[in-house]
Amino acid sequence: MPLVRVDIKKNPDPTFAKRIGEVIYAALRSEINVPEHDNFQVLAEHDDQHFVYDPQYLGIRRSDGIVFIQLTISEGRTVEMKQRLFQTIARNLNEQLAVRQEDVFINLVEVKKENWSFGNGIAQYVT
């Protein structure tokens, strides 16, 4: 049920955004029990004119390697599960793709299950 949006600055490696998405999907599966095959992502790269961030908000030193991640998920996960998810994504992006943990910006949006339609104009989670 997650919809994942990833935004980064243009990267010379054409597979970089997709590999970020793979790391996120693995973390979603392990930390908040997302089912197999429930993988929907929008991965976007931007030029300097269309990518804005503050390099020091809240005392965190960000670089041009910042990765914006927005996760839209159904309600119901505990605060602890969400915290583990954030930590796992940041750690794994660092370990697997050398993304600085300071550059992992995550926004989680929770919605009611009735707000999803996976196709055919049907709200599949409405019972």
mmCIF file of C-alpha atoms in Angstrom:
data_model
loop_
_atom_site.group_PDB
_atom_site.id
_atom_site.type_symbol
_atom_site.label_atom_id
_atom_site.label_comp_id
_atom_site.label_asym_id
_atom_site.label_seq_id
_atom_site.Cartn_x
_atom_site.Cartn_y
_atom_site.Cartn_z
ATOM 1 C CA MET A 1 0.000 0.000 0.000
ATOM 2 C CA PRO A 2 2.859 2.484 -0.014
ATOM 3 C CA LEU A 3 3.349 4.987 -2.779
ATOM 4 C CA VAL A 4 6.999 6.023 -2.784
ATOM 5 C CA ARG A 5 8.248 9.256 -4.313
ATOM 6 C CA VAL A 6 11.984 9.883 -4.567
ATOM 7 C CA ASP A 7 13.486 13.148 -5.769
ATOM 8 C CA ILE A 8 17.214 13.684 -6.318
ATOM 9 C CA LYS A 9 19.498 15.963 -8.268
ATOM 10 C CA LYS A 10 20.489 14.599 -11.668
ATOM 11 C CA ASN A 11 22.978 11.802 -11.149
ATOM 12 C CA PRO A 12 25.525 10.629 -13.719
ATOM 13 C CA ASP A 13 24.603 7.018 -12.908
ATOM 14 C CA PRO A 14 21.307 6.297 -14.736
ATOM 15 C CA THR A 15 20.543 3.441 -12.291
ATOM 16 C CA PHE A 16 21.050 5.463 -9.098
ATOM 17 C CA ALA A 17 17.405 6.496 -8.510
ATOM 18 C CA LYS A 18 16.176 2.956 -9.180
ATOM 19 C CA ARG A 19 18.683 1.548 -6.699
ATOM 20 C CA ILE A 20 17.466 4.045 -4.089
ATOM 21 C CA GLY A 21 13.944 2.744 -4.696
ATOM 22 C CA GLU A 22 15.114 -0.840 -4.200
ATOM 23 C CA VAL A 23 16.682 0.031 -0.838
ATOM 24 C CA ILE A 24 13.474 1.766 0.264
ATOM 25 C CA TYR A 25 11.270 -1.141 -0.823
ATOM 26 C CA ALA A 26 13.424 -3.611 1.133
ATOM 27 C CA ALA A 27 13.124 -1.419 4.241
ATOM 28 C CA LEU A 28 9.356 -1.150 3.834
ATOM 29 C CA ARG A 29 9.122 -4.938 3.644
ATOM 30 C CA SER A 30 11.330 -5.559 6.675
ATOM 31 C CA GLU A 31 10.219 -2.742 8.987
ATOM 32 C CA ILE A 32 6.512 -2.155 8.365
ATOM 33 C CA ASN A 33 5.452 -5.462 6.815
ATOM 34 C CA VAL A 34 4.654 -4.289 3.308
ATOM 35 C CA PRO A 35 3.497 -7.289 1.249
ATOM 36 C CA GLU A 36 5.568 -8.736 -1.573
ATOM 37 C CA HIS A 37 4.847 -7.083 -4.954
ATOM 38 C CA ASP A 38 3.318 -4.001 -3.256
ATOM 39 C CA ASN A 39 5.901 -1.786 -4.919
ATOM 40 C CA PHE A 40 4.779 1.497 -6.502
ATOM 41 C CA GLN A 41 7.353 4.246 -6.971
ATOM 42 C CA VAL A 42 7.864 7.538 -8.763
ATOM 43 C CA LEU A 43 11.565 8.321 -9.151
ATOM 44 C CA ALA A 44 12.509 11.784 -10.389
ATOM 45 C CA GLU A 45 15.754 13.626 -11.080
ATOM 46 C CA HIS A 46 15.991 17.413 -11.184
ATOM 47 C CA ASP A 47 18.389 20.105 -12.379
ATOM 48 C CA ASP A 48 19.748 22.788 -10.040
ATOM 49 C CA GLN A 49 16.922 25.200 -10.843
ATOM 50 C CA HIS A 50 14.227 22.744 -9.748
ATOM 51 C CA PHE A 51 15.747 21.326 -6.580
ATOM 52 C CA VAL A 52 15.678 23.503 -3.466
ATOM 53 C CA TYR A 53 16.674 22.637 0.089
ATOM 54 C CA ASP A 54 18.128 24.409 3.123
ATOM 55 C CA PRO A 55 21.693 23.186 3.770
ATOM 56 C CA GLN A 56 21.493 23.570 7.564
ATOM 57 C CA TYR A 57 17.876 23.515 8.810
ATOM 58 C CA LEU A 58 17.670 22.032 12.352
ATOM 59 C CA GLY A 59 21.468 21.920 12.484
ATOM 60 C CA ILE A 60 21.753 19.119 9.940
ATOM 61 C CA ARG A 61 24.429 19.766 7.287
ATOM 62 C CA ARG A 62 22.947 18.763 3.938
ATOM 63 C CA SER A 63 24.728 18.484 0.598
ATOM 64 C CA ASP A 64 23.705 18.334 -3.053
ATOM 65 C CA GLY A 65 23.452 14.578 -2.517
ATOM 66 C CA ILE A 66 20.202 15.051 -0.596
ATOM 67 C CA VAL A 67 17.492 12.479 -1.297
ATOM 68 C CA PHE A 68 13.878 13.516 -0.751
ATOM 69 C CA ILE A 69 11.679 10.525 0.052
ATOM 70 C CA GLN A 70 7.920 10.792 0.463
ATOM 71 C CA LEU A 71 6.077 7.692 1.615
ATOM 72 C CA THR A 72 2.286 7.573 1.454
ATOM 73 C CA ILE A 73 1.039 4.615 3.488
ATOM 74 C CA SER A 74 -2.139 3.434 5.172
ATOM 75 C CA GLU A 75 -2.670 4.393 8.800
ATOM 76 C CA GLY A 76 -1.907 1.976 11.589
ATOM 77 C CA ARG A 77 1.852 1.700 12.119
ATOM 78 C CA THR A 78 3.282 2.476 15.537
ATOM 79 C CA VAL A 79 5.677 5.362 16.132
ATOM 80 C CA GLU A 80 8.378 2.793 16.877
ATOM 81 C CA MET A 81 7.834 1.062 13.521
ATOM 82 C CA LYS A 82 8.079 4.381 11.696
ATOM 83 C CA GLN A 83 11.251 5.334 13.559
ATOM 84 C CA ARG A 84 12.831 1.970 12.695
ATOM 85 C CA LEU A 85 11.813 2.479 9.066
ATOM 86 C CA PHE A 86 13.484 5.912 8.922
ATOM 87 C CA GLN A 87 16.644 4.555 10.553
ATOM 88 C CA THR A 88 16.807 1.514 8.270
ATOM 89 C CA ILE A 89 16.359 3.582 5.107
ATOM 90 C CA ALA A 90 19.044 6.097 6.137
ATOM 91 C CA ARG A 91 21.497 3.408 7.259
ATOM 92 C CA ASN A 92 21.013 1.213 4.187
ATOM 93 C CA LEU A 93 21.241 4.103 1.718
ATOM 94 C CA ASN A 94 24.504 5.036 3.403
ATOM 95 C CA GLU A 95 25.906 1.508 3.464
ATOM 96 C CA GLN A 96 24.746 0.421 0.014
ATOM 97 C CA LEU A 97 24.859 3.627 -2.042
ATOM 98 C CA ALA A 98 27.140 5.958 -0.026
ATOM 99 C CA VAL A 99 24.341 8.464 0.579
ATOM 100 C CA ARG A 100 25.197 10.520 3.651
ATOM 101 C CA GLN A 101 22.650 9.901 6.420
ATOM 102 C CA GLU A 102 22.363 13.683 6.831
ATOM 103 C CA ASP A 103 21.114 13.765 3.233
ATOM 104 C CA VAL A 104 18.199 11.366 3.751
ATOM 105 C CA PHE A 105 15.038 13.497 4.093
ATOM 106 C CA ILE A 106 11.882 11.432 4.669
ATOM 107 C CA ASN A 107 8.262 12.578 4.830
ATOM 108 C CA LEU A 108 5.637 9.993 5.736
ATOM 109 C CA VAL A 109 1.978 10.657 4.868
ATOM 110 C CA GLU A 110 -0.656 8.385 6.406
ATOM 111 C CA VAL A 111 -4.064 7.918 4.792
ATOM 112 C CA LYS A 112 -7.141 5.820 5.494
ATOM 113 C CA LYS A 113 -7.337 2.524 3.593
ATOM 114 C CA GLU A 114 -10.462 3.674 1.747
ATOM 115 C CA ASN A 115 -8.340 6.297 -0.032
ATOM 116 C CA TRP A 116 -6.570 3.803 -2.311
ATOM 117 C CA SER A 117 -7.569 2.524 -5.733
ATOM 118 C CA PHE A 118 -5.038 0.224 -7.384
ATOM 119 C CA GLY A 119 -6.919 0.114 -10.683
ATOM 120 C CA ASN A 120 -10.289 -0.361 -12.332
ATOM 121 C CA GLY A 121 -11.792 2.544 -10.366
ATOM 122 C CA ILE A 122 -12.272 0.279 -7.327
ATOM 123 C CA ALA A 123 -11.247 0.983 -3.738
ATOM 124 C CA GLN A 124 -9.817 -2.492 -3.174
ATOM 125 C CA TYR A 125 -9.317 -2.044 0.583
ATOM 126 C CA VAL A 126 -12.947 -1.099 1.251
ATOM 127 C CA THR A 127 -14.828 -4.053 2.676
#
